[in-house]
Coordinates of C-alpha atoms and ligand atoms in Angstrom, one line a residue:
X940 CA 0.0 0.0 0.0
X941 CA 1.1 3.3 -0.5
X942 CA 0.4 5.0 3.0
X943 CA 0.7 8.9 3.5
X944 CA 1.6 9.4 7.6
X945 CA 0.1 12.7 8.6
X946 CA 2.6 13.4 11.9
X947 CA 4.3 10.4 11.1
X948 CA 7.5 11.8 13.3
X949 CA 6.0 12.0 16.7
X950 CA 5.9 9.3 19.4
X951 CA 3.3 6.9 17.6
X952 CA 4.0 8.3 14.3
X953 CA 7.9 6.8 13.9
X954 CA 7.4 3.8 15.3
X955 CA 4.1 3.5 12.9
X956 CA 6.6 4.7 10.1
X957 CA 9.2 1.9 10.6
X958 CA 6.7 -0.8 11.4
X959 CA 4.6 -0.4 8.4
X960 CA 7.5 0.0 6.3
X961 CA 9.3 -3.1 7.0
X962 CA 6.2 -4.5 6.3
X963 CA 6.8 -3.4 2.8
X964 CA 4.7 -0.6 2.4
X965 CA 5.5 2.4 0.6
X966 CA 5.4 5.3 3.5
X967 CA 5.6 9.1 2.9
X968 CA 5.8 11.2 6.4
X969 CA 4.2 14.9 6.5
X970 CA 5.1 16.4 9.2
X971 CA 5.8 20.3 10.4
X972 CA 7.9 19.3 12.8
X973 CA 6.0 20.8 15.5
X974 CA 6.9 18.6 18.5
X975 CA 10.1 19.3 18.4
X976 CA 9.5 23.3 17.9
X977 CA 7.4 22.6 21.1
X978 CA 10.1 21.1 23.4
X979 CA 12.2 24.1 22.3
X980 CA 9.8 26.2 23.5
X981 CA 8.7 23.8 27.0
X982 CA 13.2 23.8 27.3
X983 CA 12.6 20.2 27.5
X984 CA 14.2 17.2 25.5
X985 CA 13.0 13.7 24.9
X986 CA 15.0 11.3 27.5
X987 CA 16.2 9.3 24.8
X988 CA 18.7 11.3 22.3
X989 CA 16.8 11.6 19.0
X990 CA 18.3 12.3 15.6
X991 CA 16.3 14.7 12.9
X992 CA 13.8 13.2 10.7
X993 CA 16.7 13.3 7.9
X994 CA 18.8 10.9 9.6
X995 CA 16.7 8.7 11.0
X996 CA 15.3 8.0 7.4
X997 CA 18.9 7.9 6.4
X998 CA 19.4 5.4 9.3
X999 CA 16.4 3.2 8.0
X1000 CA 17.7 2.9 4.6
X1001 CA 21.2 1.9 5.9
X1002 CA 20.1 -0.7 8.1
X1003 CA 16.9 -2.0 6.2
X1004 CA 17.7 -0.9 2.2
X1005 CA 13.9 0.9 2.8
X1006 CA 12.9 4.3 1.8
X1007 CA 10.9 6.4 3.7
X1008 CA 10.3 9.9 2.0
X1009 CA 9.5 13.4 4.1
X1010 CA 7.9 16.4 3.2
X1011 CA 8.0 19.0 6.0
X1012 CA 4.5 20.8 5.9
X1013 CA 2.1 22.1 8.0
X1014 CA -1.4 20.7 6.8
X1015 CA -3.7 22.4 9.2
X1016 CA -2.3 26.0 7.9
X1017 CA -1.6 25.6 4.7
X1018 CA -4.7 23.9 2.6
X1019 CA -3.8 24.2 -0.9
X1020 CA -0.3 23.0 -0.3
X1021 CA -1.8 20.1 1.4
X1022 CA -4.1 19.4 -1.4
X1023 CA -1.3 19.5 -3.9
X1024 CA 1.0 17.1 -2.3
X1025 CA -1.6 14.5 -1.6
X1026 CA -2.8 14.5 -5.6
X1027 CA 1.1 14.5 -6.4
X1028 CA 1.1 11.0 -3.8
X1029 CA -2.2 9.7 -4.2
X1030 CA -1.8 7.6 -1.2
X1031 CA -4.0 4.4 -0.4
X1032 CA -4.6 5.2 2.8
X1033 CA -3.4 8.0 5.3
X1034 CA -2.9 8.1 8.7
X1035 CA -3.9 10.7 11.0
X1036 CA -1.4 11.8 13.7
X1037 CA -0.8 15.6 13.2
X1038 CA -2.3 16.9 15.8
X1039 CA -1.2 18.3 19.6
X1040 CA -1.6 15.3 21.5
X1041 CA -0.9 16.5 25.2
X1042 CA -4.3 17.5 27.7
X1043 CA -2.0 19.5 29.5
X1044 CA -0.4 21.5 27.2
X1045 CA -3.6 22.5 25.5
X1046 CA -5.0 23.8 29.3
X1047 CA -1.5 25.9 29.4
X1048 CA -3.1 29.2 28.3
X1049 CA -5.6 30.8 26.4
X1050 CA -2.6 30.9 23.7
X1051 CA -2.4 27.0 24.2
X1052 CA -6.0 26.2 23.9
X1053 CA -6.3 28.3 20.8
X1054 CA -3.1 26.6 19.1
X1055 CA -4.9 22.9 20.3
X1056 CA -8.2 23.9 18.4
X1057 CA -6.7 25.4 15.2
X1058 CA -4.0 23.6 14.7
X1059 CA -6.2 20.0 15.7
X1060 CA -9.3 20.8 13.6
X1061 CA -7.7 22.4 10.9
X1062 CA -5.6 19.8 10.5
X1063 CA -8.1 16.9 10.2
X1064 CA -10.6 18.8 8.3
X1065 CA -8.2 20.0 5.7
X1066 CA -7.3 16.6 4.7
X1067 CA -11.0 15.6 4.7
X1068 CA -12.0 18.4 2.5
X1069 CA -9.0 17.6 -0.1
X1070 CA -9.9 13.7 -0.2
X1071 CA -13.2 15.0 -1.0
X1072 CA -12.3 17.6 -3.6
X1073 CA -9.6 15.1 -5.2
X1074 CA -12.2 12.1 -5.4
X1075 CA -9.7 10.1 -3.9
X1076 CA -10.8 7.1 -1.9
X1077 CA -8.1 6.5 0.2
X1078 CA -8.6 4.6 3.6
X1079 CA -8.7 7.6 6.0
X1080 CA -7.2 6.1 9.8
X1081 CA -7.1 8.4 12.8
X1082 CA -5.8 8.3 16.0
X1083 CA -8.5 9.4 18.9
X1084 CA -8.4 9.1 22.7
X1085 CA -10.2 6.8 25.1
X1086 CA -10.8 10.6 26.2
X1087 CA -13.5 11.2 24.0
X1088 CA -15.8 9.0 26.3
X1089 CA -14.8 10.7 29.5
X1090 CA -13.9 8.4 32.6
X1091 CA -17.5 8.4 34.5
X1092 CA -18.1 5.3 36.3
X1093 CA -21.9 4.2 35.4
X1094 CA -20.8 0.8 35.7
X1095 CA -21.3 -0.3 32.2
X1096 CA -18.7 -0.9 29.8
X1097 CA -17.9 1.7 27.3
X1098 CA -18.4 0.0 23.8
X1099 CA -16.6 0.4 20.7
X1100 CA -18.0 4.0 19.6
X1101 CA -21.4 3.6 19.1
X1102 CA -24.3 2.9 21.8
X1103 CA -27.7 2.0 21.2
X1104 CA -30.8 3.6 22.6
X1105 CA -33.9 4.1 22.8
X1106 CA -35.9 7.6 22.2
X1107 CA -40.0 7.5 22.8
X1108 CA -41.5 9.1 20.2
X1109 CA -44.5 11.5 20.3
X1110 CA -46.7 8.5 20.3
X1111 CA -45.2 6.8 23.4
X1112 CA -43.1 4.5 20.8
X1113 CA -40.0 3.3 21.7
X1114 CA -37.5 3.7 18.8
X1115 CA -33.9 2.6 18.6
X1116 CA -31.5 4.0 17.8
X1117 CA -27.7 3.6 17.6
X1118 CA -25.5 7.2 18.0
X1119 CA -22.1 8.0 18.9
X1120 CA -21.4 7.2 22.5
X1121 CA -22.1 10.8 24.5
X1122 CA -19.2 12.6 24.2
X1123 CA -17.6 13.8 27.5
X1124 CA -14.4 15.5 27.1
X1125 CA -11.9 16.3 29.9
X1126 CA -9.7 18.8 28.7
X1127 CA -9.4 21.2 25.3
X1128 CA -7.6 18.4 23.8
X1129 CA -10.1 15.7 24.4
X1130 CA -12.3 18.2 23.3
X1131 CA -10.8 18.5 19.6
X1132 CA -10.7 14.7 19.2
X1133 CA -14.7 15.1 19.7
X1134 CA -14.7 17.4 17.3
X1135 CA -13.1 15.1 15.0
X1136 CA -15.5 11.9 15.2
X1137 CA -18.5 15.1 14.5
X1138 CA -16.2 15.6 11.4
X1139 CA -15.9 12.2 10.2
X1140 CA -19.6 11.2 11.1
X1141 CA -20.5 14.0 8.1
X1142 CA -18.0 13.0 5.6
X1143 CA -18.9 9.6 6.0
X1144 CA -22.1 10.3 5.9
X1145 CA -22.1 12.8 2.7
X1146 CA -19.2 11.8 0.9
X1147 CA -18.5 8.3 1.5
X1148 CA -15.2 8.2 2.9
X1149 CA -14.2 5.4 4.0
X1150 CA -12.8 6.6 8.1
X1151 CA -11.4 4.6 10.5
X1152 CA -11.2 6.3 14.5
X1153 CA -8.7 4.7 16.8
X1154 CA -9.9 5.7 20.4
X1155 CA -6.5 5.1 22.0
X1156 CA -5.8 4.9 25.5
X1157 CA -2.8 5.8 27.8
X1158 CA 0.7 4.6 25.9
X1159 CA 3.4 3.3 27.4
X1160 CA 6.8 2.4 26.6
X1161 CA 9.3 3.8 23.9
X1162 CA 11.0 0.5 21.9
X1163 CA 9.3 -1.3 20.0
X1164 CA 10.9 -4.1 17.5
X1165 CA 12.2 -1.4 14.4
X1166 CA 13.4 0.8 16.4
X1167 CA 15.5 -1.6 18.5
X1168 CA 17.4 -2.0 15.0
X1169 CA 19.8 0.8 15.7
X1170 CA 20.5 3.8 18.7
X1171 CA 20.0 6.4 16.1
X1172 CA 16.0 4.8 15.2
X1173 CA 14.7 5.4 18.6
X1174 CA 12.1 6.6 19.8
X1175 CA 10.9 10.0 21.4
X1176 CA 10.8 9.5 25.7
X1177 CA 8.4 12.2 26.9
X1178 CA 8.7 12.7 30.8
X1179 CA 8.6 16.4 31.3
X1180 CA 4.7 17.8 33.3
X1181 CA 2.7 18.2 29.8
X1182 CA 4.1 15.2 27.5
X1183 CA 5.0 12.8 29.8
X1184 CA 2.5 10.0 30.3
X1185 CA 1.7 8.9 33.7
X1186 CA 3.7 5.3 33.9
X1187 CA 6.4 6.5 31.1
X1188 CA 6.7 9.6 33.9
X1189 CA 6.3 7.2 37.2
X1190 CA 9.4 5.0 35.5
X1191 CA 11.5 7.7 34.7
X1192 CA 11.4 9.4 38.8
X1193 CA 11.6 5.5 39.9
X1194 CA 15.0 5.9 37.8
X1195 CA 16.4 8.9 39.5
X1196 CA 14.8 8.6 42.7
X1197 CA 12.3 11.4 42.4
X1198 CA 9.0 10.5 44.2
X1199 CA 6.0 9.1 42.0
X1200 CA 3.6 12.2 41.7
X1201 CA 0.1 10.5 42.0
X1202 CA -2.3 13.3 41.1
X1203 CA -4.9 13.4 44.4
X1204 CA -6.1 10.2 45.2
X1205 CA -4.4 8.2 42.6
X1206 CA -8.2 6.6 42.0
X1207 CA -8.6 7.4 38.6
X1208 CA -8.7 4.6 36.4
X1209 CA -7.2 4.9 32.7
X1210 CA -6.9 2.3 29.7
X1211 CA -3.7 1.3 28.3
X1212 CA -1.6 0.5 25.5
X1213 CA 2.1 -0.7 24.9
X1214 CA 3.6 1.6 21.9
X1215 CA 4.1 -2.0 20.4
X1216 CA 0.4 -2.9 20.5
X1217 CA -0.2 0.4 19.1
X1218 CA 1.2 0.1 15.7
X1219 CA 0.2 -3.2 15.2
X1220 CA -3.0 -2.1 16.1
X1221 CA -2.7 0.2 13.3
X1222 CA -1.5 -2.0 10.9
X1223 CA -4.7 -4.1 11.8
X1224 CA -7.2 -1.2 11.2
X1225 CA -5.6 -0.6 7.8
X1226 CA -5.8 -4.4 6.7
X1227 CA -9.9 -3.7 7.9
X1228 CA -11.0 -0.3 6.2
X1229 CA -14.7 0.0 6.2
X1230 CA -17.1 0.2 2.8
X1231 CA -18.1 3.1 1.1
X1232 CA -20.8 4.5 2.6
X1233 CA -20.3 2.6 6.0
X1234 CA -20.3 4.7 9.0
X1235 CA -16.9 5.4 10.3
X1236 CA -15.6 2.6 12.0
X1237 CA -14.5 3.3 16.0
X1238 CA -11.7 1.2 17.6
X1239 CA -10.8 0.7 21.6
X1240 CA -7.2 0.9 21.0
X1241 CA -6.2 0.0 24.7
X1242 CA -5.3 -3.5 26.2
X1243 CA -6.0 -3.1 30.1
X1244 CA -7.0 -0.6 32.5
X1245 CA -5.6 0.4 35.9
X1246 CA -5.9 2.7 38.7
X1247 CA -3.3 5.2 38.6
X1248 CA -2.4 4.7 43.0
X1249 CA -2.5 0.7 42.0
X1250 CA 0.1 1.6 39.1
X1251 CA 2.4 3.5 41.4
X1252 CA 2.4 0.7 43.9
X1253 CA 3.6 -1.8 41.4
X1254 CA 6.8 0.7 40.4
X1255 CA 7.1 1.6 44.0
X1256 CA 7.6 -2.1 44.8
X1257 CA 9.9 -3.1 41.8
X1258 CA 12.3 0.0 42.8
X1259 CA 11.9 1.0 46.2
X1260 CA 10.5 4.4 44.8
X1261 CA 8.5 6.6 47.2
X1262 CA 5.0 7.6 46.5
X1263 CA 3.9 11.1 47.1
X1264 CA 0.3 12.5 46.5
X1265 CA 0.0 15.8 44.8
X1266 CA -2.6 18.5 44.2
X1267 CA -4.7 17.5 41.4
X1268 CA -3.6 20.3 38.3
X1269 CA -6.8 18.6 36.3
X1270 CA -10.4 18.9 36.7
X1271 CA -11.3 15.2 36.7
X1272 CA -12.9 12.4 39.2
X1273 CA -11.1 11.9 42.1
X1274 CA -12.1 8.2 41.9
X1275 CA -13.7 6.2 39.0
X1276 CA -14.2 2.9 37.7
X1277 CA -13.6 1.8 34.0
X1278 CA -14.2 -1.2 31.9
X1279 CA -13.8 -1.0 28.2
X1280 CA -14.8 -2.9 25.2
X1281 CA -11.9 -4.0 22.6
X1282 CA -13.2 -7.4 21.0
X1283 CA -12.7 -6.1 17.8
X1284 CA -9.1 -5.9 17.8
X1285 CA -8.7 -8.9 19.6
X1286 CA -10.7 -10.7 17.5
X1287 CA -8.9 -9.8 14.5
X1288 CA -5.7 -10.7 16.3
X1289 CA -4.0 -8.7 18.6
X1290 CA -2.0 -10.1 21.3
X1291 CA -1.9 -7.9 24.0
X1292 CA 1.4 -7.4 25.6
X1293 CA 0.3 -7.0 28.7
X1294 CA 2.4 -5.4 31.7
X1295 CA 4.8 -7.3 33.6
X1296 CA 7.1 -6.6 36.1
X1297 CA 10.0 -8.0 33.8
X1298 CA 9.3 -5.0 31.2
X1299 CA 9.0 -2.2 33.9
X1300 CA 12.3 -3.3 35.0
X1301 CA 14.2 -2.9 31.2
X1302 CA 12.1 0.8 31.0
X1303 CA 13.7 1.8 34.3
X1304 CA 17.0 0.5 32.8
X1305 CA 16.7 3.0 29.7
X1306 CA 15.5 5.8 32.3
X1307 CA 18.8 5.0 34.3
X1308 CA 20.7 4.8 30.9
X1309 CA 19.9 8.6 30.4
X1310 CA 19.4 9.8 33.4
X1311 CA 21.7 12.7 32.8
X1312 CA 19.8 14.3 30.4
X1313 CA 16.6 15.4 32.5
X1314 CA 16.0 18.1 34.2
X1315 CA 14.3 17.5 37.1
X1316 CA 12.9 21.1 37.0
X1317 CA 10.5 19.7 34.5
X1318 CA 9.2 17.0 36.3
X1319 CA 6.4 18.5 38.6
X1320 CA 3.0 19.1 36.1
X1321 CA 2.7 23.0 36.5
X1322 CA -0.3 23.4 33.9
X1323 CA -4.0 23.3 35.6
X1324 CA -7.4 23.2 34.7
X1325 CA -8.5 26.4 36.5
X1326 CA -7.1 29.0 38.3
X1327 CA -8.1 27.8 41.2
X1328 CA -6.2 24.5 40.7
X1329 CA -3.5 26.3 39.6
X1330 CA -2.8 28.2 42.6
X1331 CA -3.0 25.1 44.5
X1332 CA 0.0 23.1 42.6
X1333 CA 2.5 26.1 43.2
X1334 CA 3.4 23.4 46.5
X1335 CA 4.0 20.5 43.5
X1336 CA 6.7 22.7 42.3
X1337 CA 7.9 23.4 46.0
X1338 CA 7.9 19.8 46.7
X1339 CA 10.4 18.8 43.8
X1340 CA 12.5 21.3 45.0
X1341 CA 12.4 19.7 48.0
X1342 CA 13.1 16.3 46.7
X1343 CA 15.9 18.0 44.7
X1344 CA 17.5 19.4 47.8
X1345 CA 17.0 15.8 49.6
Ligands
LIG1965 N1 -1.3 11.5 36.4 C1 -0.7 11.3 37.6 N2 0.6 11.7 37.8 C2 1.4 12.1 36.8 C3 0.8 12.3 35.5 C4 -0.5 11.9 35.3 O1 -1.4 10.9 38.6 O2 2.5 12.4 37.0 C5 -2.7 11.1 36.2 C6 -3.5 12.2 35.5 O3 -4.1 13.1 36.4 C7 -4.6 11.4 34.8 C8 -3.9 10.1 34.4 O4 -2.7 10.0 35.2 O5 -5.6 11.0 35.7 C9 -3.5 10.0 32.9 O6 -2.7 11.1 32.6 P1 -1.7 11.0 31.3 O7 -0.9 12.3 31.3 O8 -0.9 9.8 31.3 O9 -2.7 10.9 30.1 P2 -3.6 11.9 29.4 O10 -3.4 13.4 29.8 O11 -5.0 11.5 29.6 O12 -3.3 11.8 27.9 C10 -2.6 10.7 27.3 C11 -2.0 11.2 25.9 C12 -3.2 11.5 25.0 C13 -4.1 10.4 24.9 C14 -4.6 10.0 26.3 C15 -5.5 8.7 26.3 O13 -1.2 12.3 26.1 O14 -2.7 11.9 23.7 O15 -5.2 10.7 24.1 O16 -3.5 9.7 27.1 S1 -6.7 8.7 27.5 O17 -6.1 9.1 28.8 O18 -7.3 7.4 27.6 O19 -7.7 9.8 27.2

């Protein structure tokens, strides 16, 4: 297939890249490089040293004789450009990843939430509008959030996008009805990937394209088998307050012997995903595009769920880590259940790497192996929800000093 990856150098996006390429597909990354202008402007770094785009494809070819081309564009701002390049490609299918992926960052500002929404909704309905206005039927594959559900507990599991009702009518009748599961974001973030699934529900519904919605959960890990193939393929290591994902984050103060910051209670329950699962995952979506004229088709990308206290305990006990509860930056339940439909990728496949103990362990080993690069001035989240939250976390940020000092 000849696949066009839309953000295809971020922290899903490479290892998507290198996966589907050995594979044997013909890959093409767009990408405006925006995650890396963004650590430049956070001052943070990814724990794990990571080359340009330019020599990591130059790295691929060396080690696997494959080609991986790059065009550096920024798709939400520039339409016609966009348009252009994807006629000039006419991919089989695309991939979705260029959007701002981090809840925090977008709840930074009222800069940081404008950015999230142009950039996010732009970006995704640019590329829907030129598939449209080329004719071009390519498989369209996007990656979404768990998020989009929101984490209340009504004790029933959340299914794979769609829930069925019923609605009386003005007769009394009961109708059913299937619609998109009630959207409940939790930050602006969340919010934009709600957008989204509005978007695709239209063009699906007008146009025909054929849309694919990955509702991801929490990933975790950085390897996964193509970038193990050489240092200078790896991928990104986000630990810093807005990128860092809550075990990649836990691992990485387990390494240095900062304390694990459990937001609150530590009783919110998340889904998960290794980074592994996640591009096979894709790679299974592709191999499964809907019909024309089919409503998009919703994936649970996640594996297993876990409450975020229970999480810290198991790190806490493999390294001896203290656990220290934090002022909540986020607006979110203090305590929630979850359970979470994903028969469809299993049944098409997927073997769940599920986490042990043993692969902690080697993540805490890479954490220790570049443990001089972080800046534990970055570790404490200092982005809230309100201004009311944020005036309590100021004491987060006096706490790692205090750890610091210790
Ligand atoms: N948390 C802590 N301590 C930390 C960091 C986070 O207790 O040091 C808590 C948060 O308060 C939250 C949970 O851990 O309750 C998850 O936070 P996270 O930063 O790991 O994940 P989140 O902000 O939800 O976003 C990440 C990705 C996003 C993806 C989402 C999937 O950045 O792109 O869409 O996971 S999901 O969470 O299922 O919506």
């Amino acid at each position: 297939m000849r696949i066009a990856v839309f953000g295809g150098d971020g922290f899903i996006g490479w290892p998507t890249c290198v996966h589907l390429s050995s594979l044997g597909h013909d890959i093409s990354i767009v990408d405006n490089l925006s995650r890396r202008r963004i650590d430049v402007e956070l001052g943070v770094q990814s724990l794990t040293p990571m080359d340009s785009i330019q020599e990591r494809l130059r790295i691929w070819k060396q080690v696997t004789g494959r080609t991986i081309r790059f065009e550096l564009l920024d798709i939400a701002d520039d339409y016609f450009r966009t348009r252009h390049w994807l006629d000039g490609y006419r991919p089989d299918a695309i991939i979705h990843l260029a959007q701002q992926r981090a809840a925090p960052y977008s709840m930074k500002s009222d800069w940081h939430k404008t950015y999230t929404v142009n950039n996010n909704v732009n970006a995704t309905h640019n590329l829907l509008n030129a598939l449209v206005d080329l004719k071009m039927d390519a498989h369209f594959v996007h990656m979404g959030t768990m998020g989009v559900y929101g984490y209340s507990d009504i004790g029933a599991t959340i299914p794979e996008g769609y829930l069925d009702v019923g609605i009386q009518d003005d007769l009394g009748n009961l109708i059913s009805k299937e619609i998109l599961y009630p959207a409940n974001p939790g930050s602006v973030y969340h919010m934009t990937k709600c957008l989204d699934q509005l978007m695709f529900a239209f063009y699906a519904k007008n146009d025909s394209l054929r849309i694919t919605d990955l509702h991801q959960g929490v990933v975790w890990g950085t390897h996964t088998s193509q970038t193990r193939l050489h240092d200078q393929l790896v991928n990104r290591f986000d630990y810093d307050g807005d990128y860092g994902t809550v075990l990649n984050r836990f691992l990485i103060e387990a390494a240095i012997g900062h304390p694990l910051t459990v937001h609150g209670t530590g009783g919110q329950t998340r889904a998960f995903i290794h980074i592994q699962d996640s591009v096979r995952c894709i790679e299974i979506a592709l191999n499964n595009p809907p019909e024309r004229g089919e409503r998009p088709k919703i994936f649970n990308q996640m594996t297993e769920t876990f409450r975020i206290r229970d999480l810290a305990k198991l790190v806490a006990e493999m390294s001896g880590a203290e656990i220290l509860h934090v002022p909540n930056p986020r607006k979110e339940a203090a305590e929630n259940d979850l359970k979470v439909s994903n028969e469809q990728f299993l049944e098409l496949g997927l073997k769940p790497t599920t986490l042990k103990v043993g692969m902690l362990e080697e993540l805490v080993d890479v954490a220790r192996k570049f443990a001089h690069r972080i800046d534990q001035s970055k570790i404490p989240a200092q982005s809230a929800w309100t201004p009311e939250l944020q005036s309590q976390i100021s004491s987060i940020v006096d706490l790692g000093k205090a750890s610091r000092k210790a």
